[in-house]
PDB file of C-alpha atoms and ligand atoms in Angstrom:
ATOM      1  CA  MET C   2       0.099  -0.020   0.040  1.00 82.00           C
ATOM      2  CA  SER C   3       1.315   3.761  -0.559  1.00 96.00           C
ATOM      3  CA  ARG C   4       1.799   5.977   2.223  1.00 98.00           C
ATOM      4  CA  GLY C   5       0.855   9.564   2.598  1.00 98.00           C
ATOM      5  CA  ALA C   6       2.787  12.776   1.979  1.00 99.00           C
ATOM      6  CA  PHE C   7       3.902  14.825   4.697  1.00 98.00           C
ATOM      7  CA  ILE C   8       3.475  18.329   3.540  1.00 99.00           C
ATOM      8  CA  VAL C   9       4.501  21.261   6.066  1.00 99.00           C
ATOM      9  CA  PHE C  10       3.706  24.868   5.548  1.00 99.00           C
ATOM     10  CA  GLU C  11       6.242  27.298   6.970  1.00 98.00           C
ATOM     11  CA  GLY C  12       6.665  30.994   7.050  1.00 97.00           C
ATOM     12  CA  LEU C  13       6.619  34.116   9.100  1.00 95.00           C
ATOM     13  CA  ASP C  14       3.613  35.080  11.207  1.00 92.00           C
ATOM     14  CA  ARG C  15       0.716  36.093   9.036  1.00 92.00           C
ATOM     15  CA  ALA C  16       2.069  34.644   5.590  1.00 96.00           C
ATOM     16  CA  GLY C  17      -0.971  32.777   5.156  1.00 97.00           C
ATOM     17  CA  LYS C  18      -0.155  29.342   6.668  1.00 98.00           C
ATOM     18  CA  SER C  19      -3.552  28.365   8.172  1.00 98.00           C
ATOM     19  CA  THR C  20      -5.520  29.873   5.302  1.00 98.00           C
ATOM     20  CA  GLN C  21      -3.149  27.706   2.619  1.00 98.00           C
ATOM     21  CA  VAL C  22      -3.719  24.887   4.757  1.00 99.00           C
ATOM     22  CA  SER C  23      -7.433  24.759   4.667  1.00 98.00           C
ATOM     23  CA  MET C  24      -7.773  25.414   0.988  1.00 99.00           C
ATOM     24  CA  LEU C  25      -5.142  22.623   0.345  1.00 99.00           C
ATOM     25  CA  LEU C  26      -7.098  20.183   2.608  1.00 98.00           C
ATOM     26  CA  GLN C  27     -10.387  20.980   0.838  1.00 98.00           C
ATOM     27  CA  ALA C  28      -8.869  20.642  -2.560  1.00 99.00           C
ATOM     28  CA  LEU C  29      -7.383  17.113  -1.776  1.00 99.00           C
ATOM     29  CA  LYS C  30     -10.976  16.237  -0.158  1.00 98.00           C
ATOM     30  CA  ASP C  31     -12.290  17.266  -3.821  1.00 98.00           C
ATOM     31  CA  ARG C  32      -9.933  14.925  -5.099  1.00 98.00           C
ATOM     32  CA  SER C  33     -10.840  12.014  -2.957  1.00 98.00           C
ATOM     33  CA  ILE C  34      -7.093  12.052  -1.541  1.00 98.00           C
ATOM     34  CA  PRO C  35      -7.190  11.197   2.039  1.00 98.00           C
ATOM     35  CA  ALA C  36      -5.623  14.037   3.973  1.00 98.00           C
ATOM     36  CA  GLN C  37      -5.603  15.419   7.584  1.00 98.00           C
ATOM     37  CA  LYS C  38      -4.486  18.696   9.307  1.00 98.00           C
ATOM     38  CA  GLN C  39      -1.946  18.851  11.874  1.00 98.00           C
ATOM     39  CA  VAL C  40      -1.234  22.068  13.636  1.00 98.00           C
ATOM     40  CA  PHE C  41       1.885  23.113  15.509  1.00 98.00           C
ATOM     41  CA  PRO C  42       1.928  24.176  18.317  1.00 98.00           C
ATOM     42  CA  ASP C  43      -0.752  22.001  19.143  1.00 97.00           C
ATOM     43  CA  ARG C  44      -2.144  23.824  21.841  1.00 96.00           C
ATOM     44  CA  THR C  45      -4.750  21.106  22.716  1.00 95.00           C
ATOM     45  CA  THR C  46      -2.338  18.919  24.667  1.00 94.00           C
ATOM     46  CA  ALA C  47      -1.012  19.509  28.226  1.00 94.00           C
ATOM     47  CA  ILE C  48       2.484  20.865  26.840  1.00 97.00           C
ATOM     48  CA  GLY C  49       0.498  22.804  24.188  1.00 98.00           C
ATOM     49  CA  GLY C  50      -1.567  24.720  26.921  1.00 97.00           C
ATOM     50  CA  ILE C  51       2.062  25.948  28.589  1.00 98.00           C
ATOM     51  CA  ILE C  52       3.150  26.951  25.240  1.00 98.00           C
ATOM     52  CA  ASN C  53       0.052  28.867  24.651  1.00 97.00           C
ATOM     53  CA  ASP C  54       0.148  30.561  27.986  1.00 98.00           C
ATOM     54  CA  TYR C  55       3.825  31.688  27.033  1.00 97.00           C
ATOM     55  CA  LEU C  56       2.788  32.941  23.557  1.00 94.00           C
ATOM     56  CA  ALA C  57      -0.222  34.994  24.931  1.00 94.00           C
ATOM     57  CA  LYS C  58       2.271  36.364  27.513  1.00 94.00           C
ATOM     58  CA  LYS C  59       0.473  34.909  30.597  1.00 96.00           C
ATOM     59  CA  VAL C  60       3.669  32.994  31.997  1.00 97.00           C
ATOM     60  CA  GLU C  61       7.557  33.558  31.547  1.00 97.00           C
ATOM     61  CA  LEU C  62      10.007  31.000  30.970  1.00 98.00           C
ATOM     62  CA  PRO C  63      13.476  30.937  29.968  1.00 98.00           C
ATOM     63  CA  SER C  64      13.615  30.609  26.235  1.00 98.00           C
ATOM     64  CA  GLU C  65      15.642  27.627  26.299  1.00 98.00           C
ATOM     65  CA  ALA C  66      12.848  25.714  28.153  1.00 98.00           C
ATOM     66  CA  VAL C  67      10.250  27.184  25.485  1.00 98.00           C
ATOM     67  CA  HIS C  68      12.338  25.763  22.717  1.00 98.00           C
ATOM     68  CA  LEU C  69      12.234  22.164  24.354  1.00 98.00           C
ATOM     69  CA  LEU C  70       8.580  22.385  25.237  1.00 98.00           C
ATOM     70  CA  PHE C  71       7.941  23.282  21.444  1.00 98.00           C
ATOM     71  CA  SER C  72      10.087  20.162  20.477  1.00 98.00           C
ATOM     72  CA  ALA C  73       8.487  17.785  22.965  1.00 98.00           C
ATOM     73  CA  ASN C  74       4.994  19.160  21.431  1.00 98.00           C
ATOM     74  CA  ARG C  75       6.106  17.648  18.142  1.00 98.00           C
ATOM     75  CA  TRP C  76       7.367  14.405  19.978  1.00 98.00           C
ATOM     76  CA  GLU C  77       3.896  13.904  21.709  1.00 96.00           C
ATOM     77  CA  CYS C  78       2.458  13.633  18.352  1.00 96.00           C
ATOM     78  CA  LYS C  79       5.223  11.508  16.397  1.00 97.00           C
ATOM     79  CA  ASN C  80       3.319   8.086  16.719  1.00 97.00           C
ATOM     80  CA  SER C  81       0.522   9.783  15.088  1.00 96.00           C
ATOM     81  CA  ILE C  82       2.045  11.251  12.461  1.00 98.00           C
ATOM     82  CA  GLN C  83       3.702   7.938  11.565  1.00 98.00           C
ATOM     83  CA  GLU C  84       0.789   6.038  11.752  1.00 98.00           C
ATOM     84  CA  SER C  85      -1.337   8.430   9.430  1.00 98.00           C
ATOM     85  CA  LEU C  86       1.351   8.386   7.282  1.00 98.00           C
ATOM     86  CA  GLU C  87       1.670   4.669   6.826  1.00 98.00           C
ATOM     87  CA  LYS C  88      -2.084   4.160   6.485  1.00 98.00           C
ATOM     88  CA  GLY C  89      -2.172   6.356   3.288  1.00 98.00           C
ATOM     89  CA  THR C  90      -3.056   9.746   4.809  1.00 98.00           C
ATOM     90  CA  THR C  91      -1.595  12.660   3.686  1.00 99.00           C
ATOM     91  CA  LEU C  92      -0.689  15.344   6.361  1.00 99.00           C
ATOM     92  CA  VAL C  93      -0.898  18.930   5.770  1.00 99.00           C
ATOM     93  CA  VAL C  94       0.952  20.474   8.592  1.00 99.00           C
ATOM     94  CA  ASP C  95       0.850  24.215  10.072  1.00 98.00           C
ATOM     95  CA  ARG C  96       4.481  24.681  11.236  1.00 98.00           C
ATOM     96  CA  TYR C  97       6.797  22.228  12.362  1.00 98.00           C
ATOM     97  CA  ALA C  98      10.629  21.793  13.138  1.00 98.00           C
ATOM     98  CA  ALA C  99      11.878  24.605  10.930  1.00 98.00           C
ATOM     99  CA  SER C 100       9.873  27.091  12.869  1.00 98.00           C
ATOM    100  CA  GLY C 101      10.967  25.434  16.026  1.00 98.00           C
ATOM    101  CA  ALA C 102      14.861  26.127  15.092  1.00 98.00           C
ATOM    102  CA  ALA C 103      13.930  29.383  13.485  1.00 98.00           C
ATOM    103  CA  TYR C 104      12.210  31.442  16.263  1.00 97.00           C
ATOM    104  CA  SER C 105      14.557  29.763  19.003  1.00 98.00           C
ATOM    105  CA  SER C 106      17.745  30.741  17.338  1.00 98.00           C
ATOM    106  CA  VAL C 107      16.697  34.461  17.614  1.00 97.00           C
ATOM    107  CA  THR C 108      15.192  34.142  21.220  1.00 96.00           C
ATOM    108  CA  THR C 109      17.942  32.246  22.585  1.00 98.00           C
ATOM    109  CA  GLY C 110      20.913  33.519  20.397  1.00 98.00           C
ATOM    110  CA  ARG C 111      22.168  30.072  20.176  1.00 98.00           C
ATOM    111  CA  PRO C 112      23.336  28.304  17.293  1.00 98.00           C
ATOM    112  CA  LEU C 113      20.992  26.619  14.704  1.00 98.00           C
ATOM    113  CA  GLU C 114      22.544  23.341  15.098  1.00 97.00           C
ATOM    114  CA  TRP C 115      21.836  23.480  19.127  1.00 98.00           C
ATOM    115  CA  CYS C 116      18.320  24.351  18.079  1.00 98.00           C
ATOM    116  CA  ARG C 117      17.792  21.669  15.737  1.00 98.00           C
ATOM    117  CA  ALA C 118      18.970  18.939  17.846  1.00 98.00           C
ATOM    118  CA  PRO C 119      15.972  18.258  20.124  1.00 98.00           C
ATOM    119  CA  ASP C 120      14.029  17.333  16.874  1.00 98.00           C
ATOM    120  CA  GLN C 121      16.580  14.884  15.456  1.00 98.00           C
ATOM    121  CA  GLY C 122      14.954  11.718  14.695  1.00 98.00           C
ATOM    122  CA  LEU C 123      11.308  13.152  14.116  1.00 98.00           C
ATOM    123  CA  PRO C 124       9.642  12.288  10.736  1.00 98.00           C
ATOM    124  CA  ALA C 125      10.953  14.326   8.022  1.00 98.00           C
ATOM    125  CA  PRO C 126       8.590  16.529   5.887  1.00 98.00           C
ATOM    126  CA  ASP C 127       8.607  15.248   2.161  1.00 98.00           C
ATOM    127  CA  LEU C 128       7.899  18.899   0.880  1.00 98.00           C
ATOM    128  CA  VAL C 129       8.508  22.063   2.998  1.00 98.00           C
ATOM    129  CA  LEU C 130       6.050  25.062   1.341  1.00 99.00           C
ATOM    130  CA  PHE C 131       7.688  28.313   2.649  1.00 98.00           C
ATOM    131  CA  LEU C 132       5.084  31.188   2.050  1.00 98.00           C
ATOM    132  CA  GLU C 133       6.978  34.361   1.744  1.00 97.00           C
ATOM    133  CA  VAL C 134       5.335  37.624   2.888  1.00 94.00           C
ATOM    134  CA  SER C 135       7.047  41.333   2.903  1.00 91.00           C
ATOM    135  CA  PRO C 136       6.983  42.993   6.245  1.00 86.00           C
ATOM    136  CA  GLU C 137       4.529  45.762   4.504  1.00 88.00           C
ATOM    137  CA  ALA C 138       2.090  42.836   3.468  1.00 88.00           C
ATOM    138  CA  GLN C 139       2.243  41.127   6.808  1.00 84.00           C
ATOM    139  CA  LYS C 140       1.225  44.176   8.492  1.00 81.00           C
ATOM    140  CA  THR C 141      -1.888  44.867   6.611  1.00 88.00           C
ATOM    141  CA  ARG C 142      -3.238  41.592   7.796  1.00 85.00           C
ATOM    142  CA  PRO C 143      -5.556  41.064  10.622  1.00 82.00           C
ATOM    143  CA  ASP C 144      -4.617  40.175  14.100  1.00 77.00           C
ATOM    144  CA  TRP C 145      -0.865  41.270  13.634  1.00 69.00           C
ATOM    145  CA  GLY C 146       1.349  42.203  16.821  1.00 70.00           C
ATOM    146  CA  GLY C 147      -0.844  40.667  19.618  1.00 71.00           C
ATOM    147  CA  GLU C 148       1.680  37.400  20.266  1.00 73.00           C
ATOM    148  CA  ARG C 149       5.194  37.899  21.672  1.00 74.00           C
ATOM    149  CA  PHE C 150       7.457  37.389  18.761  1.00 76.00           C
ATOM    150  CA  GLU C 151       5.069  39.866  16.451  1.00 70.00           C
ATOM    151  CA  ARG C 152       7.841  42.812  15.888  1.00 75.00           C
ATOM    152  CA  ASP C 153       9.614  43.673  12.875  1.00 79.00           C
ATOM    153  CA  GLU C 154      13.085  43.080  13.966  1.00 87.00           C
ATOM    154  CA  THR C 155      12.247  39.603  15.467  1.00 89.00           C
ATOM    155  CA  GLN C 156      10.532  38.628  11.934  1.00 90.00           C
ATOM    156  CA  SER C 157      13.617  39.733   9.900  1.00 93.00           C
ATOM    157  CA  LYS C 158      16.275  37.530  12.161  1.00 96.00           C
ATOM    158  CA  VAL C 159      13.680  34.743  11.984  1.00 96.00           C
ATOM    159  CA  ALA C 160      13.388  35.122   8.301  1.00 96.00           C
ATOM    160  CA  LYS C 161      17.298  34.882   7.727  1.00 97.00           C
ATOM    161  CA  SER C 162      17.223  31.530  10.187  1.00 98.00           C
ATOM    162  CA  PHE C 163      14.750  30.196   8.213  1.00 98.00           C
ATOM    163  CA  ARG C 164      16.739  30.603   4.822  1.00 97.00           C
ATOM    164  CA  GLN C 165      19.686  28.787   6.567  1.00 98.00           C
ATOM    165  CA  LEU C 166      17.345  25.912   7.235  1.00 98.00           C
ATOM    166  CA  ALA C 167      16.164  25.427   3.637  1.00 97.00           C
ATOM    167  CA  THR C 168      17.082  22.257   2.224  1.00 96.00           C
ATOM    168  CA  SER C 169      16.354  20.519  -1.513  1.00 95.00           C
ATOM    169  CA  ASN C 170      12.521  19.548  -0.403  1.00 97.00           C
ATOM    170  CA  TRP C 171      11.851  23.186   0.061  1.00 98.00           C
ATOM    171  CA  VAL C 172       9.899  25.409  -2.133  1.00 98.00           C
ATOM    172  CA  PHE C 173       9.476  29.145  -1.890  1.00 98.00           C
ATOM    173  CA  VAL C 174       6.059  30.543  -2.812  1.00 98.00           C
ATOM    174  CA  ASP C 175       5.154  34.230  -3.261  1.00 98.00           C
ATOM    175  CA  ALA C 176       2.590  34.561  -0.711  1.00 97.00           C
ATOM    176  CA  GLY C 177       2.148  38.307  -1.577  1.00 96.00           C
ATOM    177  CA  ARG C 178      -0.495  37.466  -3.837  1.00 96.00           C
ATOM    178  CA  THR C 179      -4.356  36.599  -3.564  1.00 97.00           C
ATOM    179  CA  LYS C 180      -5.080  33.673  -1.642  1.00 98.00           C
ATOM    180  CA  GLU C 181      -6.431  31.795  -4.787  1.00 98.00           C
ATOM    181  CA  GLU C 182      -2.817  32.447  -6.947  1.00 98.00           C
ATOM    182  CA  VAL C 183      -0.897  31.219  -3.883  1.00 98.00           C
ATOM    183  CA  HIS C 184      -3.408  27.995  -3.503  1.00 98.00           C
ATOM    184  CA  GLN C 185      -2.886  27.324  -7.347  1.00 98.00           C
ATOM    185  CA  ASP C 186       1.210  26.866  -6.754  1.00 98.00           C
ATOM    186  CA  VAL C 187       0.546  25.130  -3.757  1.00 99.00           C
ATOM    187  CA  LEU C 188      -1.876  22.513  -4.910  1.00 99.00           C
ATOM    188  CA  ASP C 189       0.668  21.820  -8.174  1.00 98.00           C
ATOM    189  CA  PHE C 190       3.671  20.977  -5.512  1.00 98.00           C
ATOM    190  CA  ALA C 191       1.579  18.975  -3.140  1.00 99.00           C
ATOM    191  CA  LEU C 192       0.186  16.880  -5.865  1.00 98.00           C
ATOM    192  CA  LYS C 193       3.707  15.996  -6.967  1.00 98.00           C
ATOM    193  CA  ALA C 194       4.872  15.305  -3.613  1.00 98.00           C
ATOM    194  CA  ILE C 195       1.937  13.148  -3.014  1.00 98.00           C
ATOM    195  CA  GLU C 196       2.829  11.167  -6.165  1.00 98.00           C
ATOM    196  CA  ALA C 197       6.494  11.013  -5.561  1.00 98.00           C
ATOM    197  CA  CYS C 198       6.746   9.607  -2.149  1.00 97.00           C
ATOM    198  CA  LYS C 199       3.980   7.299  -2.231  1.00 97.00           C
ATOM    199  CA  GLN C 200       6.665   3.986  -2.305  1.00 95.00           C
ATOM    200  CA  GLN C 201       9.351   6.083  -0.580  1.00 97.00           C
ATOM    201  CA  PRO C 202      10.361   5.248   2.956  1.00 98.00           C
ATOM    202  CA  ILE C 203       9.435   7.969   5.400  1.00 98.00           C
ATOM    203  CA  GLY C 204      12.396  10.024   6.470  1.00 98.00           C
ATOM    204  CA  LYS C 205      13.879  11.481   9.637  1.00 98.00           C
ATOM    205  CA  LEU C 206      14.861  14.572  10.570  1.00 98.00           C
ATOM    206  CA  ASP C 207      18.708  14.912  10.231  1.00 89.00           C
ATOM    207  CA  GLU C 208      19.464  11.109  10.481  1.00 65.00           C
TER     208      GLU C 208
HETATM  209  N1  Z5A D   9       6.592  28.891  17.391  1.00 78.18           N
HETATM  210  C1  Z5A D   9       7.848  28.503  17.725  1.00 78.18           C
HETATM  211  O1  Z5A D   9       8.486  29.579  18.168  1.00 78.18           O
HETATM  212  N2  Z5A D   9       8.478  27.403  17.719  1.00 78.18           N
HETATM  213  C2  Z5A D   9       7.891  26.396  17.422  1.00 78.18           C
HETATM  214  O2  Z5A D   9       8.445  25.175  17.155  1.00 78.18           O
HETATM  215  C3  Z5A D   9       6.735  26.681  16.548  1.00 78.18           C
HETATM  216  C4  Z5A D   9       5.931  27.801  16.343  1.00 78.18           C
HETATM  217  C5  Z5A D   9       5.563  25.323  16.021  1.00 78.18           C
HETATM  218  C6  Z5A D   9       2.456  30.680  16.920  1.00 78.18           C
HETATM  219  O3  Z5A D   9       2.612  29.992  15.817  1.00 78.18           O
HETATM  220  C7  Z5A D   9       4.027  31.245  17.222  1.00 78.18           C
HETATM  221  O4  Z5A D   9       4.682  30.031  17.649  1.00 78.18           O
HETATM  222  C8  Z5A D   9       4.663  31.854  16.136  1.00 78.18           C
HETATM  223  C9  Z5A D   9       5.854  30.815  15.981  1.00 78.18           C
HETATM  224  C10 Z5A D   9       6.093  30.345  16.950  1.00 78.18           C
HETATM  225  N3  Z5A D   9       5.228  33.048  16.536  1.00 78.18           N
HETATM  226  N4  Z5A D   9       4.793  33.933  16.836  1.00 78.18           N
HETATM  227  N5  Z5A D   9       4.287  34.980  17.508  1.00 78.18           N
HETATM  228  P1  Z5A D   9       1.252  30.108  15.115  1.00 78.18           P
HETATM  229  O5  Z5A D   9       1.103  29.205  14.213  1.00 78.18           O
HETATM  230  O6  Z5A D   9      -0.212  29.517  15.895  1.00 78.18           O
HETATM  231  O7  Z5A D   9       0.597  31.499  14.870  1.00 78.18           O
HETATM  232  P2  Z5A D   9      -0.644  31.871  14.140  1.00 78.18           P
HETATM  233  O8  Z5A D   9      -1.214  33.018  15.526  1.00 78.18           O
HETATM  234  O9  Z5A D   9      -1.612  30.783  13.768  1.00 78.18           O
HETATM  235  O10 Z5A D   9      -0.690  32.934  13.136  1.00 78.18           O
HETATM  236  P3  Z5A D   9       0.311  32.712  11.868  1.00 78.18           P
HETATM  237  O11 Z5A D   9       0.494  31.373  11.686  1.00 78.18           O
HETATM  238  O12 Z5A D   9       1.473  33.550  11.960  1.00 78.18           O
HETATM  239  O13 Z5A D   9      -0.738  33.216  10.758  1.00 78.18           O
HETATM  240  P4  Z5A D   9      -0.824  32.330   9.229  1.00 78.18           P
HETATM  241  O14 Z5A D   9      -1.364  31.219   9.484  1.00 78.18           O
HETATM  242  O15 Z5A D   9       0.299  32.631   8.562  1.00 78.18           O
HETATM  243  O16 Z5A D   9      -1.849  33.119   8.614  1.00 78.18           O
HETATM  244  P5  Z5A D   9      -3.558  33.190   8.381  1.00 78.18           P
HETATM  245  O17 Z5A D   9      -3.954  33.126   9.857  1.00 78.18           O
HETATM  246  O18 Z5A D   9      -3.657  32.103   7.244  1.00 78.18           O
HETATM  247  O19 Z5A D   9      -3.603  34.259   7.965  1.00 78.18           O
HETATM  248  C11 Z5A D   9      -3.637  35.807   8.598  1.00 78.18           C
HETATM  249  C12 Z5A D   9      -4.731  36.784   8.117  1.00 78.18           C
HETATM  250  O20 Z5A D   9      -4.276  37.124   6.683  1.00 78.18           O
HETATM  251  C13 Z5A D   9      -6.139  36.189   7.858  1.00 78.18           C
HETATM  252  O21 Z5A D   9      -7.158  37.216   8.101  1.00 78.18           O
HETATM  253  C14 Z5A D   9      -6.123  35.571   6.532  1.00 78.18           C
HETATM  254  O22 Z5A D   9      -7.462  35.850   5.897  1.00 78.18           O
HETATM  255  C15 Z5A D   9      -5.440  36.761   5.855  1.00 78.18           C
HETATM  256  N6  Z5A D   9      -4.448  36.225   4.607  1.00 78.18           N
HETATM  257  C16 Z5A D   9      -4.159  35.052   4.384  1.00 78.18           C
HETATM  258  N7  Z5A D   9      -3.675  34.979   3.016  1.00 78.18           N
HETATM  259  C17 Z5A D   9      -3.839  36.456   2.329  1.00 78.18           C
HETATM  260  C18 Z5A D   9      -3.555  36.617   0.973  1.00 78.18           C
HETATM  261  N8  Z5A D   9      -2.835  35.950   0.250  1.00 78.18           N
HETATM  262  N9  Z5A D   9      -3.995  38.013   0.994  1.00 78.18           N
HETATM  263  C19 Z5A D   9      -4.629  38.566   1.816  1.00 78.18           C
HETATM  264  N10 Z5A D   9      -5.007  38.182   3.077  1.00 78.18           N
HETATM  265  C20 Z5A D   9      -4.394  36.836   3.467  1.00 78.18           C
HETATM  266 MG1   MG D  10      -1.561  30.301  11.895  1.00 78.18          MG
END
C-alpha cells in the first residue's frame, strides 16, 4: 500500500499558512485524496497549554525551556504522524521543526545546530512550502502584533534563520498574491509530492 505525504507549511507570522492549509485540505478532499490537518504548536495537549500561555504572555519561562517544550509538543505527536502516513493519509501540517529552530535561534541566541538537535529523529517532511511575505504585507493582515514574537526586528532575524534551514525539499512560494493564486501553486507542488513519495520510506530529521 502506498503511504501519504508529509507536507509542511512554514513562514513568518501572517504569511497565510493556516489559510493555505485549509484550502489545500479542501482541494485534496475534492479529489478524494485522504488527508488530515496537523497544527504546531498543538495547543490542545498539556504541553501545548503551557506554550499557549507563554505565547499569550501569561507566563514567563527561559527561552531554552520554551524551545524544548515546542520540540516535546512535536514528539508527543510522533506516533500519530507515523501511523497516519503509513495508512496512506497525507498530512497537511501548519508549522513544524523549522519554525522551532528559526524562532528559537533568535530568542535564545544559540546556534542553529543547538536549536535543531531536539527534533532529530522525528519524521521528516516530504515537502516544505515556505510562504514568503513582505513586512509591509504582513502588517496589513488582521490581528498582527498581539503575540510575543510579532515585532519587525524579530521577524527579519527569523526570516534569515529560515533561509539557512532550507533544504532540497523546500519550495519558496510568493504569498503576497491573492489567496487563490497562492493556492494554485501550492496545489501543484502538493500533488507532485503526494505522487513522488508514495513508495518512498518516511525520512527522519537529520538522520
Ligand atoms: N513557534 C515557535 O517559536 N516554535 C515552534 O516550534 C513553533 C512555533 C511550531 C505561534 O504560531 C507562534 O509560535 C509563532 C511561531 C512560534 N510566532 N509568533 N508569534 P502559530 O502558527 O500558532 O501563529 P498564528 O497565530 O496561527 O499566526 P500565523 O501562523 O503567523 O498566521 P498564518 O497562519 O500564517 O496566517 P493566516 O491565519 O492564514 O492569515 C492571517 C490573516 O491574513 C487572515 O486574516 C487571512 O484571511 C489573511 N490572509 C491570508 N492569506 C492572505 C492573502 N494571500 N492575501 C490577503 N490576506 C490574506
Ligand atoms: Mg496560523
